[in-house]
Amino acid sequence: MDRLSYILDQLNVNAGVFFRGQLCGLASFEEEGTGYIHVLRSGVLDILEGNREKITLTEPTMVFSVRSQPHQLFGASKEGAEIVCASIKFQTGSRNPVLRALPPSVVLPLSSVQGLGSFVDVLFAEAEAAQEGRDAVMNRLVEVIFVNVLRHIVSEGETPKGMLSALADRQLSKVLNCIDRNLNGDLSVDKLAEVATMSRSTFIQHFKNVLGLAPGEYVQNVRISAAKKLILKDKPMSIICFEVGYEDASGFSRAFKKNTGMTPREWKKLNATAAEAEENAKTGENANVA
C-alpha cells in the first residue's frame, strides 16, 4: 500500500457540503473534530484564523483546514465571493496519529495543482444544476478534491515530522505495517524493535523522534481508531475488543475511555446521534430544493 492510500485508510473521511453560492458578509467556522474545505471560484475572500495575519485571496483557491481551528471568511468585494464550503469528518477521531501529522491548514491556488481546477469546475456545475442526487455527488467530489490536496501534501513533503516521515523511513515503515496487520497480535516494544532490527532503547528513541510519541501510545491510538471503525459498523463489542488486541471487554473499555474520554457505548451513541442529525438535515435540504 502506498503512503497516500495508507493515510486515507487510516482517516476514514466523510465530506459534507453545507454552503454554496455568494458570500457577501462574514461567516465563522468552529466545530470540534471537524476539518473544512473552502473553494473560492471568483471574487475576493478574506480569511481570519486565530492570531494569524489576514489572508486575502484574489484568484480561484482551495483552503483546507485539517483541524477544528476557529476561522472566519469574509466576502471582501461588493459582489461578494463565490464559494463552496464543506466539512470533513474524520470518524477515527482527532487523536489519530495520521491526522496529527498533517499541516493544520493549506492554501492552494487551483492553478498550482494539476487537475484540481477540473474537479472544482465539476463541483460548481453540479451546485448550479440542482439535479436529483446533487448533495451526494457534491460530497463525493469534495472527497476526491480532499484526496488531491493530500496527494499534494505528500508529494511536496510539507510534513517534516510525523506519520509521513515514518512511512518514508525504511525501518519504521516496516513497524507501522506490522502494527496495522497484527492489531490482535503481539505489539510489545520488544517485538516492534525486533521488526525494526534495532535495539530496544534505540528503537524507542527513534520512534519518539520521528512520530512524537512512544510506541505503546501509538499502538493504543491505532487500536482505538480501528475499534471506532468497527463500532460504526455495528459489530458486537466482544468481537471488536478481540479484533483490536484486547483480551477482554473491560480492558478494552478502560483503554477506550482513556483515549476518548468516553466508553465505547457512549461514543457509539454520540456518533450515531450526530450521523442521524446530519442525515435529517440533508433530507430536509433536499425536500426544500424539490
PDB file of C-alpha atoms in Angstrom:
ATOM      1  CA  MET A   1       0.000   0.000   0.000  1.00  0.00           C
ATOM      2  CA  ASP A   2       1.427   3.418  -0.956  1.00  0.00           C
ATOM      3  CA  ARG A   3       1.676   6.292   1.530  1.00  0.00           C
ATOM      4  CA  LEU A   4      -1.407   8.164   0.343  1.00  0.00           C
ATOM      5  CA  SER A   5      -3.612   5.051   0.347  1.00  0.00           C
ATOM      6  CA  TYR A   6      -2.384   4.265   3.865  1.00  0.00           C
ATOM      7  CA  ILE A   7      -3.277   7.776   5.052  1.00  0.00           C
ATOM      8  CA  LEU A   8      -6.780   7.646   3.566  1.00  0.00           C
ATOM      9  CA  ASP A   9      -7.422   4.221   5.051  1.00  0.00           C
ATOM     10  CA  GLN A  10      -6.408   5.485   8.494  1.00  0.00           C
ATOM     11  CA  LEU A  11      -8.507   8.663   8.375  1.00  0.00           C
ATOM     12  CA  ASN A  12     -11.864   7.217   7.203  1.00  0.00           C
ATOM     13  CA  VAL A  13     -13.097  10.508   5.720  1.00  0.00           C
ATOM     14  CA  ASN A  14     -16.650  11.713   5.076  1.00  0.00           C
ATOM     15  CA  ALA A  15     -17.346  15.065   3.409  1.00  0.00           C
ATOM     16  CA  GLY A  16     -20.497  17.175   3.551  1.00  0.00           C
ATOM     17  CA  VAL A  17     -21.163  20.356   1.562  1.00  0.00           C
ATOM     18  CA  PHE A  18     -23.043  22.870   3.720  1.00  0.00           C
ATOM     19  CA  PHE A  19     -22.755  26.159   1.777  1.00  0.00           C
ATOM     20  CA  ARG A  20     -22.662  27.063  -1.904  1.00  0.00           C
ATOM     21  CA  GLY A  21     -23.138  30.450  -3.537  1.00  0.00           C
ATOM     22  CA  GLN A  22     -22.162  34.073  -2.930  1.00  0.00           C
ATOM     23  CA  LEU A  23     -20.667  35.040   0.431  1.00  0.00           C
ATOM     24  CA  CYS A  24     -21.255  38.758   0.902  1.00  0.00           C
ATOM     25  CA  GLY A  25     -20.647  39.071   4.635  1.00  0.00           C
ATOM     26  CA  LEU A  26     -18.903  37.289   7.480  1.00  0.00           C
ATOM     27  CA  ALA A  27     -19.098  33.575   8.284  1.00  0.00           C
ATOM     28  CA  SER A  28     -17.480  31.818  11.256  1.00  0.00           C
ATOM     29  CA  PHE A  29     -16.463  28.170  11.496  1.00  0.00           C
ATOM     30  CA  GLU A  30     -15.571  26.131  14.580  1.00  0.00           C
ATOM     31  CA  GLU A  31     -16.661  22.576  15.323  1.00  0.00           C
ATOM     32  CA  GLU A  32     -14.678  20.081  17.389  1.00  0.00           C
ATOM     33  CA  GLY A  33     -13.255  17.168  15.424  1.00  0.00           C
ATOM     34  CA  THR A  34     -14.101  18.689  12.038  1.00  0.00           C
ATOM     35  CA  GLY A  35     -11.905  19.889   9.186  1.00  0.00           C
ATOM     36  CA  TYR A  36     -13.033  22.232   6.424  1.00  0.00           C
ATOM     37  CA  ILE A  37     -12.525  22.741   2.719  1.00  0.00           C
ATOM     38  CA  HIS A  38     -13.409  26.118   1.242  1.00  0.00           C
ATOM     39  CA  VAL A  39     -13.191  26.619  -2.522  1.00  0.00           C
ATOM     40  CA  LEU A  40     -13.121  30.139  -3.961  1.00  0.00           C
ATOM     41  CA  ARG A  41     -14.251  30.283  -7.593  1.00  0.00           C
ATOM     42  CA  SER A  42     -14.416  34.042  -8.092  1.00  0.00           C
ATOM     43  CA  GLY A  43     -14.344  37.327  -6.188  1.00  0.00           C
ATOM     44  CA  VAL A  44     -12.192  38.350  -3.227  1.00  0.00           C
ATOM     45  CA  LEU A  45     -12.144  36.372   0.021  1.00  0.00           C
ATOM     46  CA  ASP A  46     -10.523  37.321   3.339  1.00  0.00           C
ATOM     47  CA  ILE A  47      -9.581  34.567   5.815  1.00  0.00           C
ATOM     48  CA  LEU A  48      -9.097  35.313   9.512  1.00  0.00           C
ATOM     49  CA  GLU A  49      -7.662  32.489  11.626  1.00  0.00           C
ATOM     50  CA  GLY A  50      -6.809  32.934  15.300  1.00  0.00           C
ATOM     51  CA  ASN A  51      -3.901  35.318  15.831  1.00  0.00           C
ATOM     52  CA  ARG A  52      -2.520  34.874  12.316  1.00  0.00           C
ATOM     53  CA  GLU A  53      -2.425  37.710   9.801  1.00  0.00           C
ATOM     54  CA  LYS A  54      -5.380  38.081   7.451  1.00  0.00           C
ATOM     55  CA  ILE A  55      -5.058  36.185   4.173  1.00  0.00           C
ATOM     56  CA  THR A  56      -6.675  37.751   1.116  1.00  0.00           C
ATOM     57  CA  LEU A  57      -7.471  35.505  -1.843  1.00  0.00           C
ATOM     58  CA  THR A  58      -7.977  37.108  -5.257  1.00  0.00           C
ATOM     59  CA  GLU A  59      -7.773  34.054  -7.535  1.00  0.00           C
ATOM     60  CA  PRO A  60      -9.503  30.647  -7.575  1.00  0.00           C
ATOM     61  CA  THR A  61      -8.119  28.930  -4.490  1.00  0.00           C
ATOM     62  CA  MET A  62      -8.670  25.947  -2.231  1.00  0.00           C
ATOM     63  CA  VAL A  63      -8.354  26.364   1.551  1.00  0.00           C
ATOM     64  CA  PHE A  64      -8.034  23.193   3.591  1.00  0.00           C
ATOM     65  CA  SER A  65      -8.165  23.326   7.391  1.00  0.00           C
ATOM     66  CA  VAL A  66      -7.450  19.849   8.754  1.00  0.00           C
ATOM     67  CA  ARG A  67      -8.161  20.563  12.413  1.00  0.00           C
ATOM     68  CA  SER A  68     -11.024  22.343  14.164  1.00  0.00           C
ATOM     69  CA  GLN A  69      -9.413  25.774  14.305  1.00  0.00           C
ATOM     70  CA  PRO A  70     -11.697  28.797  14.723  1.00  0.00           C
ATOM     71  CA  HIS A  71     -11.630  30.802  11.493  1.00  0.00           C
ATOM     72  CA  GLN A  72     -13.734  33.341   9.648  1.00  0.00           C
ATOM     73  CA  LEU A  73     -14.399  34.033   5.977  1.00  0.00           C
ATOM     74  CA  PHE A  74     -15.395  37.431   4.626  1.00  0.00           C
ATOM     75  CA  GLY A  75     -16.541  38.270   1.101  1.00  0.00           C
ATOM     76  CA  ALA A  76     -14.364  41.345   0.700  1.00  0.00           C
ATOM     77  CA  SER A  77     -15.705  42.854  -2.528  1.00  0.00           C
ATOM     78  CA  LYS A  78     -19.121  44.408  -3.125  1.00  0.00           C
ATOM     79  CA  GLU A  79     -20.067  41.462  -5.348  1.00  0.00           C
ATOM     80  CA  GLY A  80     -19.007  39.011  -2.654  1.00  0.00           C
ATOM     81  CA  ALA A  81     -17.138  35.776  -3.202  1.00  0.00           C
ATOM     82  CA  GLU A  82     -18.479  32.702  -4.985  1.00  0.00           C
ATOM     83  CA  ILE A  83     -17.563  29.736  -2.792  1.00  0.00           C
ATOM     84  CA  VAL A  84     -18.375  26.178  -1.805  1.00  0.00           C
ATOM     85  CA  CYS A  85     -17.777  25.131   1.812  1.00  0.00           C
ATOM     86  CA  ALA A  86     -17.646  21.553   3.056  1.00  0.00           C
ATOM     87  CA  SER A  87     -16.968  19.894   6.377  1.00  0.00           C
ATOM     88  CA  ILE A  88     -14.533  16.988   6.576  1.00  0.00           C
ATOM     89  CA  LYS A  89     -15.330  14.421   9.265  1.00  0.00           C
ATOM     90  CA  PHE A  90     -12.583  12.083  10.421  1.00  0.00           C
ATOM     91  CA  GLN A  91     -14.506   9.215  12.002  1.00  0.00           C
ATOM     92  CA  THR A  92     -11.420   7.757  13.667  1.00  0.00           C
ATOM     93  CA  GLY A  93     -11.092  10.919  15.775  1.00  0.00           C
ATOM     94  CA  SER A  94      -8.729  13.856  16.255  1.00  0.00           C
ATOM     95  CA  ARG A  95      -6.174  11.759  18.189  1.00  0.00           C
ATOM     96  CA  ASN A  96      -5.384   9.715  15.090  1.00  0.00           C
ATOM     97  CA  PRO A  97      -1.583   9.951  14.583  1.00  0.00           C
ATOM     98  CA  VAL A  98      -2.011  10.275  10.817  1.00  0.00           C
ATOM     99  CA  LEU A  99      -4.264  13.307  11.261  1.00  0.00           C
ATOM    100  CA  ARG A 100      -1.855  14.922  13.712  1.00  0.00           C
ATOM    101  CA  ALA A 101       0.948  14.553  11.143  1.00  0.00           C
ATOM    102  CA  LEU A 102      -0.830  16.733   8.582  1.00  0.00           C
ATOM    103  CA  PRO A 103      -0.261  20.506   8.464  1.00  0.00           C
ATOM    104  CA  PRO A 104      -3.042  22.436  10.266  1.00  0.00           C
ATOM    105  CA  SER A 105      -4.026  24.392   7.158  1.00  0.00           C
ATOM    106  CA  VAL A 106      -3.159  24.555   3.474  1.00  0.00           C
ATOM    107  CA  VAL A 107      -3.877  27.319   0.955  1.00  0.00           C
ATOM    108  CA  LEU A 108      -3.599  26.135  -2.660  1.00  0.00           C
ATOM    109  CA  PRO A 109      -4.259  28.263  -5.754  1.00  0.00           C
ATOM    110  CA  LEU A 110      -6.103  25.918  -8.118  1.00  0.00           C
ATOM    111  CA  SER A 111      -3.526  26.612 -10.809  1.00  0.00           C
ATOM    112  CA  SER A 112      -0.745  25.158  -8.617  1.00  0.00           C
ATOM    113  CA  VAL A 113      -2.088  21.589  -8.578  1.00  0.00           C
ATOM    114  CA  GLN A 114      -2.568  19.793 -11.870  1.00  0.00           C
ATOM    115  CA  GLY A 115      -6.150  18.693 -12.422  1.00  0.00           C
ATOM    116  CA  LEU A 116      -7.556  20.334  -9.289  1.00  0.00           C
ATOM    117  CA  GLY A 117      -9.328  23.067 -11.256  1.00  0.00           C
ATOM    118  CA  SER A 118     -11.206  20.462 -13.317  1.00  0.00           C
ATOM    119  CA  PHE A 119     -12.693  18.841 -10.221  1.00  0.00           C
ATOM    120  CA  VAL A 120     -13.706  22.255  -8.891  1.00  0.00           C
ATOM    121  CA  ASP A 121     -15.404  23.144 -12.197  1.00  0.00           C
ATOM    122  CA  VAL A 122     -17.479  19.965 -11.957  1.00  0.00           C
ATOM    123  CA  LEU A 123     -18.268  20.752  -8.304  1.00  0.00           C
ATOM    124  CA  PHE A 124     -19.687  24.203  -9.130  1.00  0.00           C
ATOM    125  CA  ALA A 125     -21.506  22.896 -12.215  1.00  0.00           C
ATOM    126  CA  GLU A 126     -23.204  20.303 -10.020  1.00  0.00           C
ATOM    127  CA  ALA A 127     -24.128  23.005  -7.484  1.00  0.00           C
ATOM    128  CA  GLU A 128     -25.736  25.139 -10.205  1.00  0.00           C
ATOM    129  CA  ALA A 129     -27.582  22.291 -11.935  1.00  0.00           C
ATOM    130  CA  ALA A 130     -29.713  21.435  -8.865  1.00  0.00           C
ATOM    131  CA  GLN A 131     -30.451  17.937 -10.163  1.00  0.00           C
ATOM    132  CA  GLU A 132     -31.526  14.946  -8.114  1.00  0.00           C
ATOM    133  CA  GLY A 133     -28.693  13.492  -6.073  1.00  0.00           C
ATOM    134  CA  ARG A 134     -26.813  16.800  -6.142  1.00  0.00           C
ATOM    135  CA  ASP A 135     -25.748  16.688  -2.496  1.00  0.00           C
ATOM    136  CA  ALA A 136     -24.436  13.127  -2.741  1.00  0.00           C
ATOM    137  CA  VAL A 137     -22.462  13.941  -5.903  1.00  0.00           C
ATOM    138  CA  MET A 138     -21.025  17.130  -4.396  1.00  0.00           C
ATOM    139  CA  ASN A 139     -19.981  15.329  -1.218  1.00  0.00           C
ATOM    140  CA  ARG A 140     -18.138  12.662  -3.223  1.00  0.00           C
ATOM    141  CA  LEU A 141     -16.478  15.348  -5.365  1.00  0.00           C
ATOM    142  CA  VAL A 142     -15.231  17.096  -2.223  1.00  0.00           C
ATOM    143  CA  GLU A 143     -13.752  13.794  -1.063  1.00  0.00           C
ATOM    144  CA  VAL A 144     -11.933  13.480  -4.413  1.00  0.00           C
ATOM    145  CA  ILE A 145     -10.672  17.053  -4.009  1.00  0.00           C
ATOM    146  CA  PHE A 146      -9.526  16.167  -0.488  1.00  0.00           C
ATOM    147  CA  VAL A 147      -7.508  13.241  -1.896  1.00  0.00           C
ATOM    148  CA  ASN A 148      -5.859  15.599  -4.395  1.00  0.00           C
ATOM    149  CA  VAL A 149      -4.941  18.013  -1.605  1.00  0.00           C
ATOM    150  CA  LEU A 150      -3.395  15.148   0.379  1.00  0.00           C
ATOM    151  CA  ARG A 151      -1.529  13.998  -2.717  1.00  0.00           C
ATOM    152  CA  HIS A 152      -0.040  17.488  -2.989  1.00  0.00           C
ATOM    153  CA  ILE A 153       0.931  17.488   0.698  1.00  0.00           C
ATOM    154  CA  VAL A 154       2.656  14.128   0.365  1.00  0.00           C
ATOM    155  CA  SER A 155       4.461  14.966  -2.886  1.00  0.00           C
ATOM    156  CA  GLU A 156       5.647  18.358  -1.634  1.00  0.00           C
ATOM    157  CA  GLY A 157       6.880  16.947   1.679  1.00  0.00           C
ATOM    158  CA  GLU A 158       5.030  19.533   3.767  1.00  0.00           C
ATOM    159  CA  THR A 159       5.097  17.381   6.924  1.00  0.00           C
ATOM    160  CA  PRO A 160       8.723  17.265   8.093  1.00  0.00           C
ATOM    161  CA  LYS A 161       7.876  15.282  11.221  1.00  0.00           C
ATOM    162  CA  GLY A 162       5.292  12.673  11.965  1.00  0.00           C
ATOM    163  CA  MET A 163       3.454   9.930  10.135  1.00  0.00           C
ATOM    164  CA  LEU A 164       4.627  10.767   6.626  1.00  0.00           C
ATOM    165  CA  SER A 165       8.233  10.829   7.762  1.00  0.00           C
ATOM    166  CA  ALA A 166       7.738   7.447   9.443  1.00  0.00           C
ATOM    167  CA  LEU A 167       6.245   5.982   6.268  1.00  0.00           C
ATOM    168  CA  ALA A 168       9.318   7.179   4.367  1.00  0.00           C
ATOM    169  CA  ASP A 169      11.648   5.627   6.976  1.00  0.00           C
ATOM    170  CA  ARG A 170      12.738   2.135   5.856  1.00  0.00           C
ATOM    171  CA  GLN A 171      12.725   0.645   9.355  1.00  0.00           C
ATOM    172  CA  LEU A 172       9.708   2.433  10.822  1.00  0.00           C
ATOM    173  CA  SER A 173       7.563   1.767   7.758  1.00  0.00           C
ATOM    174  CA  LYS A 174       8.002  -1.956   8.467  1.00  0.00           C
ATOM    175  CA  VAL A 175       6.899  -1.354  12.050  1.00  0.00           C
ATOM    176  CA  LEU A 176       3.779   0.587  11.014  1.00  0.00           C
ATOM    177  CA  ASN A 177       2.785  -2.130   8.548  1.00  0.00           C
ATOM    178  CA  CYS A 178       3.340  -4.758  11.248  1.00  0.00           C
ATOM    179  CA  ILE A 179       1.076  -2.855  13.641  1.00  0.00           C
ATOM    180  CA  ASP A 180      -1.715  -2.465  11.069  1.00  0.00           C
ATOM    181  CA  ARG A 181      -1.651  -6.134  10.089  1.00  0.00           C
ATOM    182  CA  ASN A 182      -1.423  -7.532  13.617  1.00  0.00           C
ATOM    183  CA  LEU A 183      -3.704  -5.438  15.817  1.00  0.00           C
ATOM    184  CA  ASN A 184      -4.739  -8.520  17.791  1.00  0.00           C
ATOM    185  CA  GLY A 185      -1.205  -9.890  17.975  1.00  0.00           C
ATOM    186  CA  ASP A 186       1.998  -9.215  19.909  1.00  0.00           C
ATOM    187  CA  LEU A 187       2.768  -5.486  19.554  1.00  0.00           C
ATOM    188  CA  SER A 188       5.070  -5.162  22.522  1.00  0.00           C
ATOM    189  CA  VAL A 189       8.029  -2.795  22.323  1.00  0.00           C
ATOM    190  CA  ASP A 190      10.387  -5.784  22.179  1.00  0.00           C
ATOM    191  CA  LYS A 191       8.513  -7.258  19.212  1.00  0.00           C
ATOM    192  CA  LEU A 192       8.414  -3.944  17.320  1.00  0.00           C
ATOM    193  CA  ALA A 193      12.112  -3.312  17.979  1.00  0.00           C
ATOM    194  CA  GLU A 194      12.789  -6.752  16.504  1.00  0.00           C
ATOM    195  CA  VAL A 195      10.778  -5.849  13.381  1.00  0.00           C
ATOM    196  CA  ALA A 196      12.785  -2.633  13.058  1.00  0.00           C
ATOM    197  CA  THR A 197      16.056  -4.563  13.581  1.00  0.00           C
ATOM    198  CA  MET A 198      17.055  -2.118  16.324  1.00  0.00           C
ATOM    199  CA  SER A 199      17.921  -2.443  19.963  1.00  0.00           C
ATOM    200  CA  ARG A 200      15.013  -1.718  22.313  1.00  0.00           C
ATOM    201  CA  SER A 201      16.403   1.628  23.533  1.00  0.00           C
ATOM    202  CA  THR A 202      17.433   2.813  20.062  1.00  0.00           C
ATOM    203  CA  PHE A 203      14.031   1.882  18.655  1.00  0.00           C
ATOM    204  CA  ILE A 204      12.104   3.741  21.373  1.00  0.00           C
ATOM    205  CA  GLN A 205      14.179   6.885  20.904  1.00  0.00           C
ATOM    206  CA  HIS A 206      13.983   6.783  17.104  1.00  0.00           C
ATOM    207  CA  PHE A 207      10.223   6.181  17.211  1.00  0.00           C
ATOM    208  CA  LYS A 208       9.707   9.154  19.538  1.00  0.00           C
ATOM    209  CA  ASN A 209      11.958  11.420  17.455  1.00  0.00           C
ATOM    210  CA  VAL A 210      10.031  10.725  14.246  1.00  0.00           C
ATOM    211  CA  LEU A 211       6.443  10.261  15.444  1.00  0.00           C
ATOM    212  CA  GLY A 212       6.477  12.406  18.568  1.00  0.00           C
ATOM    213  CA  LEU A 213       5.042   9.756  20.895  1.00  0.00           C
ATOM    214  CA  ALA A 214       6.053   6.452  22.499  1.00  0.00           C
ATOM    215  CA  PRO A 215       5.459   3.154  20.642  1.00  0.00           C
ATOM    216  CA  GLY A 216       2.934   1.957  23.228  1.00  0.00           C
ATOM    217  CA  GLU A 217       0.907   5.163  22.954  1.00  0.00           C
ATOM    218  CA  TYR A 218       0.933   4.944  19.174  1.00  0.00           C
ATOM    219  CA  VAL A 219      -0.244   1.321  19.251  1.00  0.00           C
ATOM    220  CA  GLN A 220      -3.118   2.228  21.574  1.00  0.00           C
ATOM    221  CA  ASN A 221      -4.170   5.131  19.328  1.00  0.00           C
ATOM    222  CA  VAL A 222      -4.204   2.871  16.271  1.00  0.00           C
ATOM    223  CA  ARG A 223      -6.145   0.161  18.090  1.00  0.00           C
ATOM    224  CA  ILE A 224      -8.769   2.635  19.287  1.00  0.00           C
ATOM    225  CA  SER A 225      -9.041   4.186  15.804  1.00  0.00           C
ATOM    226  CA  ALA A 226      -9.616   0.714  14.354  1.00  0.00           C
ATOM    227  CA  ALA A 227     -12.184  -0.006  17.064  1.00  0.00           C
ATOM    228  CA  LYS A 228     -14.132   3.133  16.132  1.00  0.00           C
ATOM    229  CA  LYS A 229     -14.454   1.923  12.542  1.00  0.00           C
ATOM    230  CA  LEU A 230     -15.792  -1.410  13.747  1.00  0.00           C
ATOM    231  CA  ILE A 231     -18.186   0.259  16.211  1.00  0.00           C
ATOM    232  CA  LEU A 232     -19.659   2.309  13.366  1.00  0.00           C
ATOM    233  CA  LYS A 233     -20.236  -0.964  11.506  1.00  0.00           C
ATOM    234  CA  ASP A 234     -22.319  -2.220  14.470  1.00  0.00           C
ATOM    235  CA  LYS A 235     -20.017  -5.118  15.293  1.00  0.00           C
ATOM    236  CA  PRO A 236     -20.518  -6.624  18.784  1.00  0.00           C
ATOM    237  CA  MET A 237     -18.174  -5.194  21.413  1.00  0.00           C
ATOM    238  CA  SER A 238     -16.964  -8.673  22.357  1.00  0.00           C
ATOM    239  CA  ILE A 239     -15.717  -9.232  18.805  1.00  0.00           C
ATOM    240  CA  ILE A 240     -14.282  -5.714  18.469  1.00  0.00           C
ATOM    241  CA  CYS A 241     -12.137  -5.946  21.590  1.00  0.00           C
ATOM    242  CA  PHE A 242     -10.606  -9.196  20.323  1.00  0.00           C
ATOM    243  CA  GLU A 243     -10.004  -7.900  16.792  1.00  0.00           C
ATOM    244  CA  VAL A 244      -8.110  -4.835  18.031  1.00  0.00           C
ATOM    245  CA  GLY A 245      -5.959  -6.700  20.522  1.00  0.00           C
ATOM    246  CA  TYR A 246      -7.632  -6.610  23.945  1.00  0.00           C
ATOM    247  CA  GLU A 247      -8.103  -9.781  25.972  1.00  0.00           C
ATOM    248  CA  ASP A 248     -11.422  -8.767  27.499  1.00  0.00           C
ATOM    249  CA  ALA A 249     -14.169  -6.165  27.220  1.00  0.00           C
ATOM    250  CA  SER A 250     -13.282  -4.409  30.490  1.00  0.00           C
ATOM    251  CA  GLY A 251      -9.662  -3.812  29.427  1.00  0.00           C
ATOM    252  CA  PHE A 252     -10.847  -2.545  26.048  1.00  0.00           C
ATOM    253  CA  SER A 253     -13.383  -0.232  27.670  1.00  0.00           C
ATOM    254  CA  ARG A 254     -10.752   1.245  30.022  1.00  0.00           C
ATOM    255  CA  ALA A 255      -8.335   1.881  27.146  1.00  0.00           C
ATOM    256  CA  PHE A 256     -11.096   3.383  25.005  1.00  0.00           C
ATOM    257  CA  LYS A 257     -12.213   5.743  27.784  1.00  0.00           C
ATOM    258  CA  LYS A 258      -8.625   6.789  28.499  1.00  0.00           C
ATOM    259  CA  ASN A 259      -8.181   7.632  24.814  1.00  0.00           C
ATOM    260  CA  THR A 260     -11.516   9.335  24.106  1.00  0.00           C
ATOM    261  CA  GLY A 261     -12.970  10.295  27.493  1.00  0.00           C
ATOM    262  CA  MET A 262     -15.995   8.055  26.794  1.00  0.00           C
ATOM    263  CA  THR A 263     -16.853   4.390  26.996  1.00  0.00           C
ATOM    264  CA  PRO A 264     -17.320   2.584  23.658  1.00  0.00           C
ATOM    265  CA  ARG A 265     -21.096   2.578  24.088  1.00  0.00           C
ATOM    266  CA  GLU A 266     -21.179   6.296  24.940  1.00  0.00           C
ATOM    267  CA  TRP A 267     -19.032   7.061  21.884  1.00  0.00           C
ATOM    268  CA  LYS A 268     -21.274   4.945  19.647  1.00  0.00           C
ATOM    269  CA  LYS A 269     -24.426   6.654  20.911  1.00  0.00           C
ATOM    270  CA  LEU A 270     -22.951  10.120  20.413  1.00  0.00           C
ATOM    271  CA  ASN A 271     -21.716   9.424  16.885  1.00  0.00           C
ATOM    272  CA  ALA A 272     -24.871   7.593  15.851  1.00  0.00           C
ATOM    273  CA  THR A 273     -26.907  10.601  17.028  1.00  0.00           C
ATOM    274  CA  ALA A 274     -24.658  13.010  15.124  1.00  0.00           C
ATOM    275  CA  ALA A 275     -24.876  10.920  11.951  1.00  0.00           C
ATOM    276  CA  GLU A 276     -28.674  10.761  12.218  1.00  0.00           C
ATOM    277  CA  ALA A 277     -28.928  14.537  12.711  1.00  0.00           C
ATOM    278  CA  GLU A 278     -26.703  15.151   9.684  1.00  0.00           C
ATOM    279  CA  GLU A 279     -28.779  12.801   7.539  1.00  0.00           C
ATOM    280  CA  ASN A 280     -32.015  14.500   8.644  1.00  0.00           C
ATOM    281  CA  ALA A 281     -30.549  17.900   7.760  1.00  0.00           C
ATOM    282  CA  LYS A 282     -29.645  16.666   4.277  1.00  0.00           C
ATOM    283  CA  THR A 283     -33.109  15.174   3.810  1.00  0.00           C
ATOM    284  CA  GLY A 284     -34.707  18.470   4.812  1.00  0.00           C
ATOM    285  CA  GLU A 285     -32.495  20.406   2.412  1.00  0.00           C
ATOM    286  CA  ASN A 286     -33.358  18.065  -0.449  1.00  0.00           C
ATOM    287  CA  ALA A 287     -37.072  18.497   0.309  1.00  0.00           C
ATOM    288  CA  ASN A 288     -36.721  22.287   0.215  1.00  0.00           C
ATOM    289  CA  VAL A 289     -34.920  22.153  -3.124  1.00  0.00           C
ATOM    290  CA  ALA A 290     -37.613  19.901  -4.572  1.00  0.00           C
TER     291      ALA A 290
END
